[in-house]
Short mmCIF file of C-alpha atoms and ligand atoms in Angstrom, two decimals:
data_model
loop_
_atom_site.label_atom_id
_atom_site.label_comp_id
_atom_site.label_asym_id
_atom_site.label_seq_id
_atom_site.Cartn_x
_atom_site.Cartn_y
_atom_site.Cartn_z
CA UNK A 5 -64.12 25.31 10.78
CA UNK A 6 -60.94 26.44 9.59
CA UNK A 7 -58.88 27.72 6.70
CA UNK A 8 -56.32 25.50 5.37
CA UNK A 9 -53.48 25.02 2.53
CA UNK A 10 -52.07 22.22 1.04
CA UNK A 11 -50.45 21.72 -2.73
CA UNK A 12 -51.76 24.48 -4.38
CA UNK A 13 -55.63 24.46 -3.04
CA UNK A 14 -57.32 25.93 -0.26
CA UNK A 15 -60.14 24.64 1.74
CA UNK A 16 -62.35 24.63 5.09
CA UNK A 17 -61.78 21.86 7.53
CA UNK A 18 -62.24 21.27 10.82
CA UNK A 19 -58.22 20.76 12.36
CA UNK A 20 -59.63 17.13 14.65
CA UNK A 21 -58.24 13.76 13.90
CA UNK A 22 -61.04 12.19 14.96
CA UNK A 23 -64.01 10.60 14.22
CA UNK A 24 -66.29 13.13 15.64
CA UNK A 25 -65.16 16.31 13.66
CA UNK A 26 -67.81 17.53 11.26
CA UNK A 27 -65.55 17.63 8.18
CA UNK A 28 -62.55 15.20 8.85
CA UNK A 29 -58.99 16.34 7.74
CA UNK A 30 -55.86 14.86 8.76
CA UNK A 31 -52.82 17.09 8.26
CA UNK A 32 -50.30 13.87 8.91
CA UNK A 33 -51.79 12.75 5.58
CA UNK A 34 -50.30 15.13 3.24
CA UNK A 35 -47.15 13.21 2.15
CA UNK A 36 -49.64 10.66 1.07
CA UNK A 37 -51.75 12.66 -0.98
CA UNK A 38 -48.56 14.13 -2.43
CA UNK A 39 -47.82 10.80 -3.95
CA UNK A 40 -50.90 10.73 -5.04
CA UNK A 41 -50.87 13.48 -7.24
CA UNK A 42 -47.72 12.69 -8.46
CA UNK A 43 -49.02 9.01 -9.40
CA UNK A 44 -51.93 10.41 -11.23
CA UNK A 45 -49.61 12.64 -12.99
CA UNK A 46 -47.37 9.83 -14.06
CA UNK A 47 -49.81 7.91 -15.40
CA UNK A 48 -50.53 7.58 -19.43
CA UNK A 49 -54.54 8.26 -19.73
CA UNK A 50 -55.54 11.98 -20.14
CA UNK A 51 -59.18 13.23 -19.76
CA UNK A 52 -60.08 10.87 -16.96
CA UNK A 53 -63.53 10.84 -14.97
CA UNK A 54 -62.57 9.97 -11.34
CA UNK A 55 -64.74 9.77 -7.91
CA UNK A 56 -63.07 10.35 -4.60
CA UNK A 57 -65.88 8.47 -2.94
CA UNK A 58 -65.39 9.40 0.87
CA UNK A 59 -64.01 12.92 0.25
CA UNK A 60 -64.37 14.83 4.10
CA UNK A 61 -63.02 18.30 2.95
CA UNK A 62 -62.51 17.02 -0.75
CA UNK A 63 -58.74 18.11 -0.20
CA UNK A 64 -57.76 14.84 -2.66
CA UNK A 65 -60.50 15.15 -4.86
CA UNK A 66 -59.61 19.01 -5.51
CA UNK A 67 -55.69 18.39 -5.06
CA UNK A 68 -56.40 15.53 -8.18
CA UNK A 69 -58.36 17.98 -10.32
CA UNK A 70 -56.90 21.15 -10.04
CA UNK A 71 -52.91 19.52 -9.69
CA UNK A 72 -52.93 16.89 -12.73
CA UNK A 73 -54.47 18.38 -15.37
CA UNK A 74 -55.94 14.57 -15.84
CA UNK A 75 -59.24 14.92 -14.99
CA UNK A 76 -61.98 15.86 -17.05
CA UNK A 77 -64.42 15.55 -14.71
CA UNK A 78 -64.26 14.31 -11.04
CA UNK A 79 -66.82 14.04 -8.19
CA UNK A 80 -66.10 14.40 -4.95
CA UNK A 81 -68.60 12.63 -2.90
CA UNK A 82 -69.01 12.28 1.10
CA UNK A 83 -72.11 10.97 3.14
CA UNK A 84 -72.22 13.99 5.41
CA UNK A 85 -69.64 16.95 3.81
CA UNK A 86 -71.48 18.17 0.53
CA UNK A 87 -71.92 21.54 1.13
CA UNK A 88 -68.45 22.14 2.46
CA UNK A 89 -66.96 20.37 -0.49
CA UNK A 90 -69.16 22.76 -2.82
CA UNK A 91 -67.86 25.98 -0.84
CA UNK A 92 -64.10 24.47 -1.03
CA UNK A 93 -64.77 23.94 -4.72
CA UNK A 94 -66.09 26.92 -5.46
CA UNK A 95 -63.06 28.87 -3.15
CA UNK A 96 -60.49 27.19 -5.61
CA UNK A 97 -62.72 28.56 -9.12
CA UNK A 98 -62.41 24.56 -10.15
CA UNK A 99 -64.77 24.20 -12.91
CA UNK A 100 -64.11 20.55 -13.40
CA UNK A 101 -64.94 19.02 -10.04
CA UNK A 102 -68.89 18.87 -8.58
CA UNK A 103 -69.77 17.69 -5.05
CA UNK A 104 -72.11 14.88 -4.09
CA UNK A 105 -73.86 12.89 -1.12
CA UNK A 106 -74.14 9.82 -1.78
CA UNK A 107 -73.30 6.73 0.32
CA UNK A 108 -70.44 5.05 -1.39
CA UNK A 109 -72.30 1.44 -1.50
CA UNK A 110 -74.14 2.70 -4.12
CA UNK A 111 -71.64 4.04 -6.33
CA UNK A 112 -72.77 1.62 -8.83
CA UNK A 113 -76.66 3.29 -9.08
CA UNK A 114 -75.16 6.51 -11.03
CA UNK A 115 -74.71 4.07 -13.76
CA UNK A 116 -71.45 5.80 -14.32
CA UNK A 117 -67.60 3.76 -15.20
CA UNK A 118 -64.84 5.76 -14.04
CA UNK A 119 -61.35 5.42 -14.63
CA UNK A 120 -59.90 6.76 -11.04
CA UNK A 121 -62.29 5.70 -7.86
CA UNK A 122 -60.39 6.95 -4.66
CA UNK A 123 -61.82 4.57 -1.40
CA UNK A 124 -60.80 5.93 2.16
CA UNK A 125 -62.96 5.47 4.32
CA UNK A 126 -62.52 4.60 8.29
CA UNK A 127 -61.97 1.68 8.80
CA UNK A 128 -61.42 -0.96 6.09
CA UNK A 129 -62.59 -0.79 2.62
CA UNK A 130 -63.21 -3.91 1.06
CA UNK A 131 -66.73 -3.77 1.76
CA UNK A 132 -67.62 -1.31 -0.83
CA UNK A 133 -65.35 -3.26 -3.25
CA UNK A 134 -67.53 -5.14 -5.76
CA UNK A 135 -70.06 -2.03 -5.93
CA UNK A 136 -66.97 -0.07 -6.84
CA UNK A 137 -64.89 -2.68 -9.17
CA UNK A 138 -68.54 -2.73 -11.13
CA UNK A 139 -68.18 1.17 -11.47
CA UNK A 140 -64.63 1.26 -12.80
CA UNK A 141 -63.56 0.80 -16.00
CA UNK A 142 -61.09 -1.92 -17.18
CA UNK A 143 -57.74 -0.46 -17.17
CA UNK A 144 -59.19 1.99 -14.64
CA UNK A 145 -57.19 2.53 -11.09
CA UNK A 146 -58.60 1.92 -7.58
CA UNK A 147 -56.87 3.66 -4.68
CA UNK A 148 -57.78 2.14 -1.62
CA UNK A 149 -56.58 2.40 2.38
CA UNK A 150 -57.06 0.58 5.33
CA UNK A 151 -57.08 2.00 8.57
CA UNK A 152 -58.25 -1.10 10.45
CA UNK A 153 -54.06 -1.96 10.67
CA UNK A 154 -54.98 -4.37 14.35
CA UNK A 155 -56.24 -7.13 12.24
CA UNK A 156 -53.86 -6.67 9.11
CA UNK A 157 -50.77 -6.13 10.94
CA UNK A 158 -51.14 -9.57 13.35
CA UNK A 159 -52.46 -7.84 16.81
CA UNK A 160 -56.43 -8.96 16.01
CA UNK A 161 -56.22 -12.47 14.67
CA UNK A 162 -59.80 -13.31 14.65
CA UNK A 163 -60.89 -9.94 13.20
CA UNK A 164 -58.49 -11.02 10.45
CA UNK A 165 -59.98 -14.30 9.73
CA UNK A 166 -63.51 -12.60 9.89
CA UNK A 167 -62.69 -9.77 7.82
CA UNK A 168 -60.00 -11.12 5.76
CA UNK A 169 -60.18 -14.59 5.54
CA UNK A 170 -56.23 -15.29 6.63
CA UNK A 171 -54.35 -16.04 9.46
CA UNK A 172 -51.68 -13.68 10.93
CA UNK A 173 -49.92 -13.07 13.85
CA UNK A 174 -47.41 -10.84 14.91
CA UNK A 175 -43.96 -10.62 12.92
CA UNK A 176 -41.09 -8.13 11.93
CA UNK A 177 -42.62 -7.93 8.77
CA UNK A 178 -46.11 -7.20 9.77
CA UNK A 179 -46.66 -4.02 7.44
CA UNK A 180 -46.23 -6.51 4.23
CA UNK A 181 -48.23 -9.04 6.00
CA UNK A 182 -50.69 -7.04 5.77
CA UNK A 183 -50.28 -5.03 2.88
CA UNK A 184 -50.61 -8.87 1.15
CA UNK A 185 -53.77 -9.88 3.09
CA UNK A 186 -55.56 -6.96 2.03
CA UNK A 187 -54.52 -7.01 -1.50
CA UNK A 188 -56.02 -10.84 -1.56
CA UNK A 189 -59.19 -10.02 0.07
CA UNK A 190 -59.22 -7.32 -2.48
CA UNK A 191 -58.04 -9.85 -5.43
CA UNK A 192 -61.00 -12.55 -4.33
CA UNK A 193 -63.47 -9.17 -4.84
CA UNK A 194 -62.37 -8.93 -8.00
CA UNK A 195 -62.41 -12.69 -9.20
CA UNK A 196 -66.00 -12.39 -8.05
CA UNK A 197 -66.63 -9.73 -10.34
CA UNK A 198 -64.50 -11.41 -13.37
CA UNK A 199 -61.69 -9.43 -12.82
CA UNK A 200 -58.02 -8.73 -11.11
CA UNK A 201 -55.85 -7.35 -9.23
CA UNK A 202 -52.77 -5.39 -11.13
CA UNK A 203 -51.21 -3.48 -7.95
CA UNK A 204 -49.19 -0.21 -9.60
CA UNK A 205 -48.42 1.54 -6.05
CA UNK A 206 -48.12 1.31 -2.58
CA UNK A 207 -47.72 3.43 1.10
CA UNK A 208 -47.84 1.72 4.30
CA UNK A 209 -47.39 3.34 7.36
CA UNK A 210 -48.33 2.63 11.05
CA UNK A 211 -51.30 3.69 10.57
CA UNK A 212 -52.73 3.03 7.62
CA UNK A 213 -52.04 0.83 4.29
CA UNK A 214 -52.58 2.68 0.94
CA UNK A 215 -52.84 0.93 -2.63
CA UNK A 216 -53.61 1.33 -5.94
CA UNK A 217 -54.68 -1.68 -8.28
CA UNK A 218 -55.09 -1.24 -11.79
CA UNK A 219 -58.37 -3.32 -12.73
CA UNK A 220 -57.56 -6.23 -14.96
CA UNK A 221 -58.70 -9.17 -16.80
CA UNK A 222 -58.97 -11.97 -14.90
CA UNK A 223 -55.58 -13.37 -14.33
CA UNK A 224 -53.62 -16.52 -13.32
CA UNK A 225 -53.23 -17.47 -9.68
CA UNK A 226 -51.05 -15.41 -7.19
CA UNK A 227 -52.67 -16.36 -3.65
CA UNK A 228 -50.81 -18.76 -1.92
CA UNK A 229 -49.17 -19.05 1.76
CA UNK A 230 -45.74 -18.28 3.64
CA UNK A 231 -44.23 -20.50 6.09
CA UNK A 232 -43.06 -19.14 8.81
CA UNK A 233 -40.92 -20.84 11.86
CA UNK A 234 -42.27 -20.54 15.21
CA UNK A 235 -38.74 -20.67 16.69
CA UNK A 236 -36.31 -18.96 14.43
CA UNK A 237 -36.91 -16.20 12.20
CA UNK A 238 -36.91 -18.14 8.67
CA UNK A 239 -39.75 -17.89 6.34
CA UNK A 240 -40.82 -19.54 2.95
CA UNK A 241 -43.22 -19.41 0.77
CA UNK A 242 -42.06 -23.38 0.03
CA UNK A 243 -44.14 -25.67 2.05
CA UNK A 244 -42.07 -26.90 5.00
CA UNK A 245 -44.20 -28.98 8.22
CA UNK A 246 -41.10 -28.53 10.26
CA UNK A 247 -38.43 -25.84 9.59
CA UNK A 248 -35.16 -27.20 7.09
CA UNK A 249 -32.96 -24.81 9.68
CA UNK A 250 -34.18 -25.56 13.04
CA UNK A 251 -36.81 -28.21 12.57
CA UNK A 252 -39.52 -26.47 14.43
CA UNK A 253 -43.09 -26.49 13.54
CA UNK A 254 -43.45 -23.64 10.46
CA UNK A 255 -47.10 -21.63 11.04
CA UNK A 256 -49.34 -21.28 7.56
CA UNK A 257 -49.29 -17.51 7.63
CA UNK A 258 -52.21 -16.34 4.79
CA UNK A 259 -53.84 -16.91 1.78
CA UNK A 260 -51.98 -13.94 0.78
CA UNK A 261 -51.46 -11.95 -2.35
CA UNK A 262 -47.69 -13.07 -3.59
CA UNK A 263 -47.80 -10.91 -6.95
CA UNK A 264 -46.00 -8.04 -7.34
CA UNK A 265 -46.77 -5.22 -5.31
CA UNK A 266 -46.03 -2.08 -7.89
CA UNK A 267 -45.42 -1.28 -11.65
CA UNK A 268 -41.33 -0.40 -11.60
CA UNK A 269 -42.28 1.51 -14.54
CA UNK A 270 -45.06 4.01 -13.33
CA UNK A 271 -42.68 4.53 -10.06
CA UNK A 272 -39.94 5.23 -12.24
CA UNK A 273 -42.20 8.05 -14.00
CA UNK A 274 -42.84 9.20 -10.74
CA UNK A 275 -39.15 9.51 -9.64
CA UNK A 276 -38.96 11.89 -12.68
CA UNK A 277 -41.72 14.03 -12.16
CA UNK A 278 -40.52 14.56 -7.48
CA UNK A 279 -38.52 16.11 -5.55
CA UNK A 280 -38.28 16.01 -2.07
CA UNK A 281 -39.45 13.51 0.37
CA UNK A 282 -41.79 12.43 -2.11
CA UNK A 283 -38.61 11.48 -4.23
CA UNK A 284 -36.44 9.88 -2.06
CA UNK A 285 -39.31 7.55 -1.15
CA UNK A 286 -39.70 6.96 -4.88
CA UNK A 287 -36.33 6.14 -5.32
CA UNK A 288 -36.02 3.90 -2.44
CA UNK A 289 -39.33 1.57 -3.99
CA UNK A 290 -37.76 1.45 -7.37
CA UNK A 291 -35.02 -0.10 -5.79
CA UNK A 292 -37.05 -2.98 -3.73
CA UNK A 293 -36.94 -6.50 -5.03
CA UNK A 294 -39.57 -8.89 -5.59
CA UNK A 295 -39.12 -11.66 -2.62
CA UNK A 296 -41.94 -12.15 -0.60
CA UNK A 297 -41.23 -10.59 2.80
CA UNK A 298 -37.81 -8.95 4.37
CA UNK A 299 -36.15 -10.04 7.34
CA UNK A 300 -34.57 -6.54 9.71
CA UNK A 301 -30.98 -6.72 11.21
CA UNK A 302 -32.27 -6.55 14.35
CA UNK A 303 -34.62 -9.96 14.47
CA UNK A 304 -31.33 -11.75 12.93
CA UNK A 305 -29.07 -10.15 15.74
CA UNK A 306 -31.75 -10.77 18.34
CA UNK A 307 -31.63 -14.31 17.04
CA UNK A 308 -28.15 -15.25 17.08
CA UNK A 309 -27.19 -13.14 19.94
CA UNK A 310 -24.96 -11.42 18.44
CA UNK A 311 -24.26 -7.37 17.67
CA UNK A 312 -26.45 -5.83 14.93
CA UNK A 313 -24.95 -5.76 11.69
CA UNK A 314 -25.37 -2.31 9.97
CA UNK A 315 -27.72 -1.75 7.14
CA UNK A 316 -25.02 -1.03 4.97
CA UNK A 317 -23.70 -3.92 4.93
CA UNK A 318 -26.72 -5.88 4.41
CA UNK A 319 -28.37 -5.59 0.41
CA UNK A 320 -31.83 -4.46 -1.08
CA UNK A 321 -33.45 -2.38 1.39
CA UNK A 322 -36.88 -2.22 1.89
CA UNK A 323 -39.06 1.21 2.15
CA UNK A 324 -41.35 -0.94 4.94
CA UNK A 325 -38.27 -0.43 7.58
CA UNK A 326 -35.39 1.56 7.99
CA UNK A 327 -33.96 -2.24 8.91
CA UNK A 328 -35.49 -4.67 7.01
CA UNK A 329 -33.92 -6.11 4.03
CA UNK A 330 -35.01 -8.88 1.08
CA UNK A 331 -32.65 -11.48 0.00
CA UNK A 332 -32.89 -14.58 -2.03
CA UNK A 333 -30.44 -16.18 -0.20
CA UNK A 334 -31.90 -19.09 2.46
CA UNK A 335 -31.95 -18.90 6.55
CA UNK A 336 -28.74 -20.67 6.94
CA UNK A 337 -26.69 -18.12 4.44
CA UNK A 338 -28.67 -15.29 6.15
CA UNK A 339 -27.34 -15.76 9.53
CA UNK A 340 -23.65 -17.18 8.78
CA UNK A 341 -23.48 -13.65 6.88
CA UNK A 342 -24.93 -11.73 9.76
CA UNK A 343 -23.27 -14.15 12.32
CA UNK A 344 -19.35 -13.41 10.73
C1 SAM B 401 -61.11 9.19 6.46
S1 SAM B 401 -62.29 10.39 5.98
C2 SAM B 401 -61.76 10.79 4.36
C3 SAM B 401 -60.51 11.61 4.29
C4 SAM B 401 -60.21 12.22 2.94
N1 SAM B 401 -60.19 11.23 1.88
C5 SAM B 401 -58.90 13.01 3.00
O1 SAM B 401 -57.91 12.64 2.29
O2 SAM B 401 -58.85 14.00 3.73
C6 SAM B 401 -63.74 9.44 5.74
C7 SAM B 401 -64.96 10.22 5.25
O3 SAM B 401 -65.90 9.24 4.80
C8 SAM B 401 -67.21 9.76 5.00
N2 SAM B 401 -68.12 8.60 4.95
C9 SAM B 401 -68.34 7.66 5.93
N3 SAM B 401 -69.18 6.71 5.47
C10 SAM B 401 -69.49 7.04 4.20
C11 SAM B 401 -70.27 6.41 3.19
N4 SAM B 401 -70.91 5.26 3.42
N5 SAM B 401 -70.34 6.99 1.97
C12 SAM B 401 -69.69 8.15 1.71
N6 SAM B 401 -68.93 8.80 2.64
C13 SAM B 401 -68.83 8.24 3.85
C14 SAM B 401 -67.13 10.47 6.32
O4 SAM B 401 -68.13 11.47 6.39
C15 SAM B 401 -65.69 11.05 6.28
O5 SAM B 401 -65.72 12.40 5.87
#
């Protein structure tokens, strides 16, 4: 094992991205866990009690409690890492954290409610959802991510169905395809349990989807379907058979979740409180509009065989791609403007 730093803790790790280190930590991960810390900061409640439930090194759990000043309490819990996450707490003098070993399925048996519950495991994480959304409080945040992007992001179709319950396929907007299938998977979790969904955050990368959902009462529908044109890039989520611009057959891409996908408030909070990368990114989501899906400059040029119109020219960005962009405006007005 190793000595590491990040934020203002210390800890021992072992430096593998892999599956078969003893006490998992992955460097690359650090911007994320920033924004973590900066979320928890930016939120309203004050003497929380949290569980990072699959913890490796505990590097969140002790980032959360000794960078927030939120927590009154937080465990930080891994199946096989207990006695490295005691040492790491311990090394940082945090009186407010305590290590356990537990298997995350039965979060619900400490007959604790927690208002932060951090899931990130390998893999995907809905499985230990309805033991967890019975452990958290109403009002309470889950953070959740998905590494299992081949099924969410359209390259394993059947794994999706399986694991999912939607249909995908491969698209220039893949990260918010899945980003939307796992937040209904995760919403149908909750309706089980008499709850829903509020998502407050979000970080998708290549390789991995990160959200938070604020647990509320149960709401009013938000699961429905896009359309999306086998032949030309349009996409809707009206129901179209055949496609109003080129009249090809439209593919039902989903259920999905079509809510929103953060709280423009909390990010706002969060702008104020960054600097940075961390910022920058902030700013950029604050900015994103609500349309289901973006199309990217390049898909339209591809298209209409023409050159790529610049970015610049093209409104509301979207953080998911340097060259993606929303728009209310319908297929036809999309590619005169780009075609001009
Ligand atoms: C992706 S790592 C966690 C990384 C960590 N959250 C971070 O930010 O560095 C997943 C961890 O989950 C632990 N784990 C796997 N299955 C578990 C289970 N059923 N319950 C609790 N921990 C588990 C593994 O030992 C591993 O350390």
């Amino acid at each position: 094992m190793e000595l590491f730093n990040e934020g203002s803790i210390k800890f021992y790790a072992d430096n593998v991205q892999n599956r078969s280190a003893e006490v998992f930590f992955n460097p690359v991960r650090e911007f994320e866990r920033n924004l973590n810390v900066i979320l928890i900061k930016a939120l309203k409640q004050d003497k929380m009690e949290g569980i990072d439930l699959f913890a490796a090194s505990g590097v969140r759990g002790l980032r959360l409690s000794a960078e927030t000043g939120k927590f009154s309490k937080i465990i930080i819990n891994d199946i096989k890492t207990k006695d490295t996450v005691s040492k790491n707490i311990e090394l940082n003098g945090i009186k407010n954290a305590e290590a356990s070993g537990f298997t995350a399925s039965k979060v619900n048996c400490t007959g604790l409610h927690f208002d932060y519950v951090d899931i990130d495991p390998f893999g995907s994480p809905v499985r230990y959802l309805p033991n967890v959304i019975a452990s958290t409080k109403l009002n309470g945040v889950i953070a959740l991510t998905a590494t299992d992007t081949a099924p969410l992001y359209g390259k394993a179709k059947k794994a999706c169905r399986l694991k999912y319950g939607a249909v995908s396929m491969k698209t220039s907007y893949f990260n918010e395809l899945g980003l939307r299938i796992l937040l209904k998977r995760t919403e149908e979790l909750f309706n089980i349990m008499e709850r829903s969904i509020d998502p407050i955050f979000f970080d998708v990368r290549k390789h991995y989807i990160r959200v938070y959902v604020r647990v509320a009462r149960p709401a009013q529908d938000r699961i429905g379907f896009l359309y999306q044109c086998s032949k030309c890039p349009n996409r809707t989520v009206d129901h179209f058979d055949s496609c109003p611009n080129c009249g090809s057959k439209m593919i039902r891409l989903g259920p999905l979740w079509l809510g929103r996908l953060f709280d423009l408030d909390l990010v706002k909070s969060m702008v104020a409180i960054s600097g940075g990368k961390e910022k920058e990114y902030l700013e950029a989501l604050s900015r994103e509009t609500e349309q289901v899906s973006y199309y990217t400059t390049d898909e339209i040029a591809s298209y209409l065989k023409k050159p790529e119109k610049s970015m610049e020219l093209m409104p509301n960005g979207t953080v998911l791609n340097p060259k993606g962009f929303r728009t209310s405006n319908d297929i036809k007005n999309i590619l005169s403007a780009a075609g001009s």
